[in-house]
Tab-separated table of C-alpha atoms and ligand atoms in Angstrom:
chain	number	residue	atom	x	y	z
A	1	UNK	CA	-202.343	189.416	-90.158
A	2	UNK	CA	-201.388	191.898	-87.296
A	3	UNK	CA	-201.421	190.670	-84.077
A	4	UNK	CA	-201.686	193.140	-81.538
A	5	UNK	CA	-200.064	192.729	-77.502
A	6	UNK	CA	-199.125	194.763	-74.431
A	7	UNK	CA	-196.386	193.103	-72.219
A	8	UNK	CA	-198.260	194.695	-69.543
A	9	UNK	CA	-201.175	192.049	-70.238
A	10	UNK	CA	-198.976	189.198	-68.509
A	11	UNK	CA	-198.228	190.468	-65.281
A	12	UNK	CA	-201.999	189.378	-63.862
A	13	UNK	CA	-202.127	186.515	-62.894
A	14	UNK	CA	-204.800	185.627	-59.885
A	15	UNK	CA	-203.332	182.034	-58.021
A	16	UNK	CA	-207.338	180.621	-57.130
A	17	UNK	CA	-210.963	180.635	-58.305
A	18	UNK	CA	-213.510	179.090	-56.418
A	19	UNK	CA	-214.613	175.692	-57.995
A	20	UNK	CA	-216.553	172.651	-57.302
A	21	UNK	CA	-216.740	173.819	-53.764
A	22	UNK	CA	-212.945	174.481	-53.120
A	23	UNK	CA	-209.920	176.424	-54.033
A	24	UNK	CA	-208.526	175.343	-57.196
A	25	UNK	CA	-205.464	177.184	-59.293
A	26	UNK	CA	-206.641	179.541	-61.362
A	27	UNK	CA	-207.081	178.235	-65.387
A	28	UNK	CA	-206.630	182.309	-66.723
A	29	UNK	CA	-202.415	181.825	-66.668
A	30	UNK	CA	-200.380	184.036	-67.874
A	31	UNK	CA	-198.702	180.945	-70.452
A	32	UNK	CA	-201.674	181.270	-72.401
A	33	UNK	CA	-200.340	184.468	-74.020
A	34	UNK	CA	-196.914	183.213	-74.211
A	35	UNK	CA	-197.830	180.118	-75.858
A	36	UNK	CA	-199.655	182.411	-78.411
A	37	UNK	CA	-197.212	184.620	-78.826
A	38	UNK	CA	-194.591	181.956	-79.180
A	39	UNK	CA	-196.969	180.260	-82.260
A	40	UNK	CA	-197.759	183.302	-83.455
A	41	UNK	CA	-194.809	185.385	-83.866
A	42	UNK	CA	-194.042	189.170	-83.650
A	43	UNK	CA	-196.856	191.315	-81.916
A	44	UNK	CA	-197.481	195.403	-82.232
A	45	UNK	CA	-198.191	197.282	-79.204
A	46	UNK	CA	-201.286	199.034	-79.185
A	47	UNK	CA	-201.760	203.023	-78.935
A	48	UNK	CA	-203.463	204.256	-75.999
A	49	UNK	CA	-206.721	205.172	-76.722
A	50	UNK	CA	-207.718	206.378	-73.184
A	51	UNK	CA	-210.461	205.811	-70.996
A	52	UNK	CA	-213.160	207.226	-73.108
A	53	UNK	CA	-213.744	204.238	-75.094
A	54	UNK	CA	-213.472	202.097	-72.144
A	55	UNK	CA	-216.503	204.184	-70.333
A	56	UNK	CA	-218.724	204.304	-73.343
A	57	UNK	CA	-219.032	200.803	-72.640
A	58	UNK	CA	-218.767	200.357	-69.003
A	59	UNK	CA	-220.210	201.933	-66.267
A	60	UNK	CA	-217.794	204.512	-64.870
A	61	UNK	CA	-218.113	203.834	-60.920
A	62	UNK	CA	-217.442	200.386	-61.908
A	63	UNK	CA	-214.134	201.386	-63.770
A	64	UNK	CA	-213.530	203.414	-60.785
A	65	UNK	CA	-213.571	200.624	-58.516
A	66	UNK	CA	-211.416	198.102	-60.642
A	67	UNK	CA	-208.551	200.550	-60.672
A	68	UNK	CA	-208.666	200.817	-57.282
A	69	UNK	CA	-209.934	197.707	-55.696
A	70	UNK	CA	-206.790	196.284	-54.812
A	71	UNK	CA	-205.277	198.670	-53.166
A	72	UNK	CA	-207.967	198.899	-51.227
A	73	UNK	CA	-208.404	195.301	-50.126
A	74	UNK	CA	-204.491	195.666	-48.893
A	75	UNK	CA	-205.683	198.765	-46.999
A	76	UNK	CA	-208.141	196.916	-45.344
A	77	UNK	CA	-205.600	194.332	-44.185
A	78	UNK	CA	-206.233	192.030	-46.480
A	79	UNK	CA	-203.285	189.649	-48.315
A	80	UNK	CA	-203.264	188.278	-52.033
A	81	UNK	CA	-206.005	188.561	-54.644
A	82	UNK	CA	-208.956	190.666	-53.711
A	83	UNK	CA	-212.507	188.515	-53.905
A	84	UNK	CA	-216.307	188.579	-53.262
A	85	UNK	CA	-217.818	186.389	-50.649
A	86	UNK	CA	-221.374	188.043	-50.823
A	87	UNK	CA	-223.352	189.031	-54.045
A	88	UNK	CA	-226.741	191.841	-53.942
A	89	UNK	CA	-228.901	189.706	-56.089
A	90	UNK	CA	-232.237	191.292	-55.796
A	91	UNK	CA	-231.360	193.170	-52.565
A	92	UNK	CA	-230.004	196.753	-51.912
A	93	UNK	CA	-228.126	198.121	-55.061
A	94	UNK	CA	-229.096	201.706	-53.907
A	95	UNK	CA	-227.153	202.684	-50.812
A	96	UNK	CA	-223.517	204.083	-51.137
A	97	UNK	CA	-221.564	201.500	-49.635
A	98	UNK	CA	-217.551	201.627	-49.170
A	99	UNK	CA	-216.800	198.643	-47.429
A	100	UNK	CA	-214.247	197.017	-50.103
A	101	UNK	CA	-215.853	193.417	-49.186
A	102	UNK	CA	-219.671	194.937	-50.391
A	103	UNK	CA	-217.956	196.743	-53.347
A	104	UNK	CA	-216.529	193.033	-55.000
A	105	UNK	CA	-220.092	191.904	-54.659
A	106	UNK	CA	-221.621	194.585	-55.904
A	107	UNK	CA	-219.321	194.528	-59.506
A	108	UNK	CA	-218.851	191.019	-59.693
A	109	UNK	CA	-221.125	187.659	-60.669
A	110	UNK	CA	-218.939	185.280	-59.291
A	111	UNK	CA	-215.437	183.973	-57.012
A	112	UNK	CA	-213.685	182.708	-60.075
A	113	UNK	CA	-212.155	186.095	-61.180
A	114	UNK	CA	-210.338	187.705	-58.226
A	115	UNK	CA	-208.519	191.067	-58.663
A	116	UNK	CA	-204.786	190.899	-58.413
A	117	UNK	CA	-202.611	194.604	-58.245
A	118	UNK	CA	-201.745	193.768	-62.062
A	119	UNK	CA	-205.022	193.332	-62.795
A	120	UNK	CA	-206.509	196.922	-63.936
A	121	UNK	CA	-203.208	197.571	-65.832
A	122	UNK	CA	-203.713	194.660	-68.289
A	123	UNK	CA	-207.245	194.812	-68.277
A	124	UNK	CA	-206.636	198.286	-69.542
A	125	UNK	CA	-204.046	197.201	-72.206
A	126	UNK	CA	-206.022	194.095	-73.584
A	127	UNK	CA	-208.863	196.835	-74.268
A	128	UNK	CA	-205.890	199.155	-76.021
A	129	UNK	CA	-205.282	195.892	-78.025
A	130	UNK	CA	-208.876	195.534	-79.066
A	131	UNK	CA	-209.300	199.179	-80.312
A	132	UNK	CA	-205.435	198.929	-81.766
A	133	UNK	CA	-206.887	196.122	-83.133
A	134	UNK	CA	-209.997	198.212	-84.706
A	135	UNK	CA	-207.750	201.261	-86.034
A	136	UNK	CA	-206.065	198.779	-88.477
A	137	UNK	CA	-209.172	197.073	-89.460
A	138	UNK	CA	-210.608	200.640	-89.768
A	139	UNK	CA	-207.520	202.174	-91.611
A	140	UNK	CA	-208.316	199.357	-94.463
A	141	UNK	CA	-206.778	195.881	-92.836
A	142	UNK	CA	-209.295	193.230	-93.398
A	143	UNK	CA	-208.843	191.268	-90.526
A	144	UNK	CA	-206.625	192.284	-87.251
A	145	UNK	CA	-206.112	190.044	-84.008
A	146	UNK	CA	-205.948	191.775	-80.506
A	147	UNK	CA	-204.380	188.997	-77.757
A	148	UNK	CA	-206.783	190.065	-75.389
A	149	UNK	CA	-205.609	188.523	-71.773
A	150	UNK	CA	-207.410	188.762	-69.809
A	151	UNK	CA	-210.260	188.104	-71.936
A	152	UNK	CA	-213.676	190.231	-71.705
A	153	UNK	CA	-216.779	188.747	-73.113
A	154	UNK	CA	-218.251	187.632	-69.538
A	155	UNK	CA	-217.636	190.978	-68.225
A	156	UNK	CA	-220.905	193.618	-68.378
A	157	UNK	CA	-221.415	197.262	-68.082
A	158	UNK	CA	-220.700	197.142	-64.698
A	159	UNK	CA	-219.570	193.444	-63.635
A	160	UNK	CA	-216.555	191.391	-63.749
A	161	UNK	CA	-216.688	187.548	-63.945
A	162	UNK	CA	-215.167	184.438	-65.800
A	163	UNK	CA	-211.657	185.907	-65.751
A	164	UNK	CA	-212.707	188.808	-67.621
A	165	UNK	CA	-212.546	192.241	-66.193
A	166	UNK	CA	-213.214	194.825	-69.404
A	167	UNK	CA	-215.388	193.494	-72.029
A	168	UNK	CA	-212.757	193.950	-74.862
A	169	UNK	CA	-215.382	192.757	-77.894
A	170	UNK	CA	-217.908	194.983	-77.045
A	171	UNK	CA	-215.579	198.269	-76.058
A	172	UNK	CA	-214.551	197.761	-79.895
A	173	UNK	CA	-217.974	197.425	-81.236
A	174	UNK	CA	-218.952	200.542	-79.789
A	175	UNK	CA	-216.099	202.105	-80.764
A	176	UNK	CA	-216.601	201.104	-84.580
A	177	UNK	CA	-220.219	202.459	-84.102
A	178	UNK	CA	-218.824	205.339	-82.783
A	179	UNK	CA	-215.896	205.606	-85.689
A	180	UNK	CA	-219.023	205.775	-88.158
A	181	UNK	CA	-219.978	202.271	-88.587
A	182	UNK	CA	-223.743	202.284	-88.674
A	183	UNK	CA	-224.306	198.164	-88.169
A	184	UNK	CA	-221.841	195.603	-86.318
A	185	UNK	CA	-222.154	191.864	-85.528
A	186	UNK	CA	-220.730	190.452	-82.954
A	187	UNK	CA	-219.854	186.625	-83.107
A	188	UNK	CA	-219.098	185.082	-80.201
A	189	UNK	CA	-217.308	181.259	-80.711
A	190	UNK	CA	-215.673	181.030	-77.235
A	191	UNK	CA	-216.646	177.643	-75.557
A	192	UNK	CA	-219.079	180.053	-73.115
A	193	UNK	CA	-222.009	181.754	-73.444
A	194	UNK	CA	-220.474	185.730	-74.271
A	195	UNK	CA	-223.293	186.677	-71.102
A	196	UNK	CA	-221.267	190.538	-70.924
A	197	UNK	CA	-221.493	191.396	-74.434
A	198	UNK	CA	-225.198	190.358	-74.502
A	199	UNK	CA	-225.806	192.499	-71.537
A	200	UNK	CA	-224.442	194.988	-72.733
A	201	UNK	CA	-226.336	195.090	-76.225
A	202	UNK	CA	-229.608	193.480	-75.094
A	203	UNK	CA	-231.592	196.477	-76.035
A	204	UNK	CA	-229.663	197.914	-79.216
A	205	UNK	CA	-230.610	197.212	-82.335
A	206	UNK	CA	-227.437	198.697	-83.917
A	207	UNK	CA	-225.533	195.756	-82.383
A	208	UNK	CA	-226.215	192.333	-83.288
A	209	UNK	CA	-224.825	189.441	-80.796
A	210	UNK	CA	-224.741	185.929	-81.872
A	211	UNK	CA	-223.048	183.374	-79.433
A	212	UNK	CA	-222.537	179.633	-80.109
A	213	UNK	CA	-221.730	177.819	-76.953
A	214	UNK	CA	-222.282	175.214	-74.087
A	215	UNK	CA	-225.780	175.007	-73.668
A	216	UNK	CA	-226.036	176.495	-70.256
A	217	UNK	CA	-228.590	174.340	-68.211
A	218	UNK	CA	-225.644	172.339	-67.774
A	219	UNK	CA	-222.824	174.865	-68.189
A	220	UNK	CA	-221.054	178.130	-66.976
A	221	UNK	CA	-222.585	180.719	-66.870
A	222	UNK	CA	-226.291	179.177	-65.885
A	223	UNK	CA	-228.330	182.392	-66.143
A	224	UNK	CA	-227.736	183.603	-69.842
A	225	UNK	CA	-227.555	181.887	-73.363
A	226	UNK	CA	-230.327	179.976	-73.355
A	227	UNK	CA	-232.056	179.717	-77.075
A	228	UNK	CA	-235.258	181.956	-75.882
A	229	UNK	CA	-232.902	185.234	-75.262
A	230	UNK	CA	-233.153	187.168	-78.545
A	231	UNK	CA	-232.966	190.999	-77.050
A	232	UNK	CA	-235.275	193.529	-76.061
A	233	UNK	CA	-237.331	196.650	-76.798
A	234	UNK	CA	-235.927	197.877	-80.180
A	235	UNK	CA	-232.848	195.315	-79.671
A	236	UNK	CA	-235.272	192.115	-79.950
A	237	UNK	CA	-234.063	190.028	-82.471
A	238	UNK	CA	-230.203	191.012	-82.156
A	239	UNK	CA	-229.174	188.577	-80.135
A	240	UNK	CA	-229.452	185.220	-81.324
A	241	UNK	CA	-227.939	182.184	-79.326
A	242	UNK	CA	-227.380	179.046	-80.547
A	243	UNK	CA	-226.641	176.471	-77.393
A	244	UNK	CA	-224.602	173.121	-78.182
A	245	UNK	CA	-224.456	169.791	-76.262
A	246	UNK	CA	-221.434	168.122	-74.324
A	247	UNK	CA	-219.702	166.180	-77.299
A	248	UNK	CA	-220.152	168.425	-80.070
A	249	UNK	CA	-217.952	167.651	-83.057
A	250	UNK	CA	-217.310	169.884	-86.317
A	251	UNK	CA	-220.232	168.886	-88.084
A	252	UNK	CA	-223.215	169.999	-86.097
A	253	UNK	CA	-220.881	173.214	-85.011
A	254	UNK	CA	-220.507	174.476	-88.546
A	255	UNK	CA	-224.397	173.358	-89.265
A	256	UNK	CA	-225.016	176.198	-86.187
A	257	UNK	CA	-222.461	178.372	-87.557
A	258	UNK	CA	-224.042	178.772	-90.151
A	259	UNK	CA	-227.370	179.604	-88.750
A	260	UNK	CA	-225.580	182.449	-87.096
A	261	UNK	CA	-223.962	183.354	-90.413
A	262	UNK	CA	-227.085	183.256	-92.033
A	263	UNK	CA	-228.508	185.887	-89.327
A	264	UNK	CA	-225.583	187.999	-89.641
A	265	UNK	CA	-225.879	188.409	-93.420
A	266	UNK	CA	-229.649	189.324	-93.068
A	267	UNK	CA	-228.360	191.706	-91.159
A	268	UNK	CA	-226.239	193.580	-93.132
A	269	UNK	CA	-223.261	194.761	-90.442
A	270	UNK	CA	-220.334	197.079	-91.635
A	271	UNK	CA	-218.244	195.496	-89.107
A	272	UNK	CA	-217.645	192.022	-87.817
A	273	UNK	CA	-215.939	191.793	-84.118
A	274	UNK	CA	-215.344	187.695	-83.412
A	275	UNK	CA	-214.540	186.814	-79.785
A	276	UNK	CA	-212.508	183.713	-80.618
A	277	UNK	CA	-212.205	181.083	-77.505
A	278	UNK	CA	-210.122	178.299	-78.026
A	279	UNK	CA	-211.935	176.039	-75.014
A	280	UNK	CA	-213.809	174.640	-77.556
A	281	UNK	CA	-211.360	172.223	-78.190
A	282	UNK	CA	-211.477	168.817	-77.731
A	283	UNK	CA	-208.838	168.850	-74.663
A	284	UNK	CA	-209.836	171.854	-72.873
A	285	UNK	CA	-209.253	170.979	-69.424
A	286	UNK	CA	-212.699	173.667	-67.816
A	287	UNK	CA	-215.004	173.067	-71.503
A	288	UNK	CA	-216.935	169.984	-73.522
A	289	UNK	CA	-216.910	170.568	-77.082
A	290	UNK	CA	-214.880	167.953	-79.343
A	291	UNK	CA	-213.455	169.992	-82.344
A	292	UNK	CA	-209.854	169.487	-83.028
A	293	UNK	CA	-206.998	171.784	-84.202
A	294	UNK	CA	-207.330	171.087	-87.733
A	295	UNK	CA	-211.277	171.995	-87.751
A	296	UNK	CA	-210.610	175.947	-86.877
A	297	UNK	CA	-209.102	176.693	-89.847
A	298	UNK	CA	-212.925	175.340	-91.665
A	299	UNK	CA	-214.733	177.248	-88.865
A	300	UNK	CA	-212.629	180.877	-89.491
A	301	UNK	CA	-212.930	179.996	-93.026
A	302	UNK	CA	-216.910	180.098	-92.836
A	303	UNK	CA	-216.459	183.262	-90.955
A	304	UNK	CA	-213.949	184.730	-93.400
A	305	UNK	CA	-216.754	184.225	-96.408
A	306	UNK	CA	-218.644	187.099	-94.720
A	307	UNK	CA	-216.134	189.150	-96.188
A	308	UNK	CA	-216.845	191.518	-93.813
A	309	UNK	CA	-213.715	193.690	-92.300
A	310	UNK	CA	-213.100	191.778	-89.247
A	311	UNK	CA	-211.136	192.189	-85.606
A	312	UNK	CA	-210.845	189.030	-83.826
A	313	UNK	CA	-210.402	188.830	-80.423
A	314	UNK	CA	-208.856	186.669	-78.370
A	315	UNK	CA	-211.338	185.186	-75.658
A	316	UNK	CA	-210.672	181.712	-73.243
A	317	UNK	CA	-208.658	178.657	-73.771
A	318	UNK	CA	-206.938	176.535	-71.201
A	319	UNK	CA	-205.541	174.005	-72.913
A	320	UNK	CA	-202.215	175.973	-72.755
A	321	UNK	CA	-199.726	174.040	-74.359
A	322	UNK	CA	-202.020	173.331	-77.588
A	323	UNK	CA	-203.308	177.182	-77.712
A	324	UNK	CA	-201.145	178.867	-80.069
A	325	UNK	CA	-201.493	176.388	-82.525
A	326	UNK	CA	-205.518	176.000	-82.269
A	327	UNK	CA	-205.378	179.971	-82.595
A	328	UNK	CA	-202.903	180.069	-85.376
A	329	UNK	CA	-204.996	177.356	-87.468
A	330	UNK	CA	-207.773	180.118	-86.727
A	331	UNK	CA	-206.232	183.141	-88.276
A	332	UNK	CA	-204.520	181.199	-90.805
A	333	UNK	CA	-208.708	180.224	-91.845
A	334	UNK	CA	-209.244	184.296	-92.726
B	401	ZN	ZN1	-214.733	180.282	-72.500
């Protein structure tokens, strides 16, 4: 299967999030795409596809202000990785402001994904990856992997959050649509709750987004995945989330796999996009779910009988050292 990688994707590499109440090194390292890369093997470069795809996803002032938010926190004096410290909520989203401080807080949900001067390059790239990722899939591959690092399916039209910056899953959706594909699922099987991509697709009913994840009264990120969001308007019944307790082991994840299976079948997509997370391994350091290396080849394998072209790509996983092997077990499923 194709693999697709930018060296430009390693250089970010943010040194702290803000957890449990302190400064803690960042989990989003750049080892995580060595280590896959090292399992894994040779890895294509992707063609640059531009901004355009990038934009028909994301909201262009915020694109705007990732490219240039770092050098802007340095010109305001500022040293290291550039951060939030306040967030609008339900206040003032209307008025034009410029300070660089109001701008983070405005485009961001939390202070666990700071913005490093590497960061809008391989943002940029993992997104090339994902569309390379789509052209092969397109040009008749059945299944393609895009090393997306950072990873993107936390990020929304115009947020960043949970290490992701460009929501790389749902800029290739959109980009199949646009390609010609009338109907594409998304499955989501990171350890997380995929809260950009839902965003994102919430009212579409050309989209469908099914997530299986950590339920999230008791998990990051809180305010999205719970079982009741299904979509709205003409998108209601498109999304379809399936939350999981602390603990959960193979058998009651495939049992909810399949429920999502089941969904996307009924509805009929030309395209499959899965954002693959490794953090639901048993030894993820930041996650809770208990499924072990050899169980991902019998959870791609359920995905693979689809038969649906597919691009995977490559969402969270912390565990470094046990990474590329969980994701080669994965691909070696399809
Ligand atoms: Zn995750």
């Amino acid at each position: 299967m194709r693999m697709i990688f930018d060296p430009r994707q390693i250089a970010h590499a943010p040194a702290l999030e803000m957890h449990n109440g302190g400064w803690t090194a960042h989990a989003e390292v750049p080892g995580r795409a060595a280590n896959i890369l090292a399992a894994l093997g040779e890895a294509s470069v992707p063609v640059d596809h531009g901004l355009a795809p990038i934009t028909a996803v994301h909201d262009a002032g915020y694109v705007a202000f990732l490219e240039a938010a770092h050098d802007r926190w340095l010109a305001a004096g500022r040293e290291g990785d550039a951060v939030g410290y306040i967030w609008p909520v339900a206040r003032r989203r209307d008025v034009p402001l410029d300070r660089i401080d109001a701008l983070l807080g405005r485009y961001s949900m939390d202070a666990g994904t700071p913005i490093t001067g590497d960061t809008w390059d391989a943002s940029y790239w993992a997104a090339q990856s994902a569309l390379t990722a789509l052209d092969a899939v397109l040009a008749g591959e059945r299944t393609a992997f895009a090393l997306c690092r950072p990873p993107g399916h936390h990020a929304g039209a115009d947020y960043l959050g949970g290490y992701c910056y460009l929501n790389n899953a749902a800029i290739a959706a959109q980009a199949a649509r646009d390609a010609g594909a009338e109907r594409v699922a998304i499955l989501d099987v990171d350890y997380h709750h995929g809260n950009g991509t839902q965003d994102i697709f919430w009212d579409r009913d050309d989209v469908f987004f099914a997530s299986l994840h950590g339920d999230p009264r008791i998990d990051y990120p809180f305010y999205w995945g719970h079982a009741d969001e299904r979509g709205e308007g003409v998108g209601d019944g498109a999304t379809l989330n399936l939350p999981l307790p602390h603990g959960t082991t193979i058998a009651p994840y495939l049992a909810a796999l399949d429920q999502a299976l089941t969904a996307i079948r009924d509805f009929a997509p030309d395209m499959l996009i899965v954002s693959f997370g490794a953090d639901t391994y048993e030894a993820d350091p930041i996650s809770h779910f208990a499924i072990r290396t050899q169980d991902y080849v019998e959870i791609a394998g359920a995905i693979a009988k689809l038969a649906l072209p597919s691009v995977i790509v490559m969402e969270g996983g912390y565990a470094v050292e046990a990474l590329g092997v969980n994701v080669a077990e994965f691909l070696s499923g399809f």
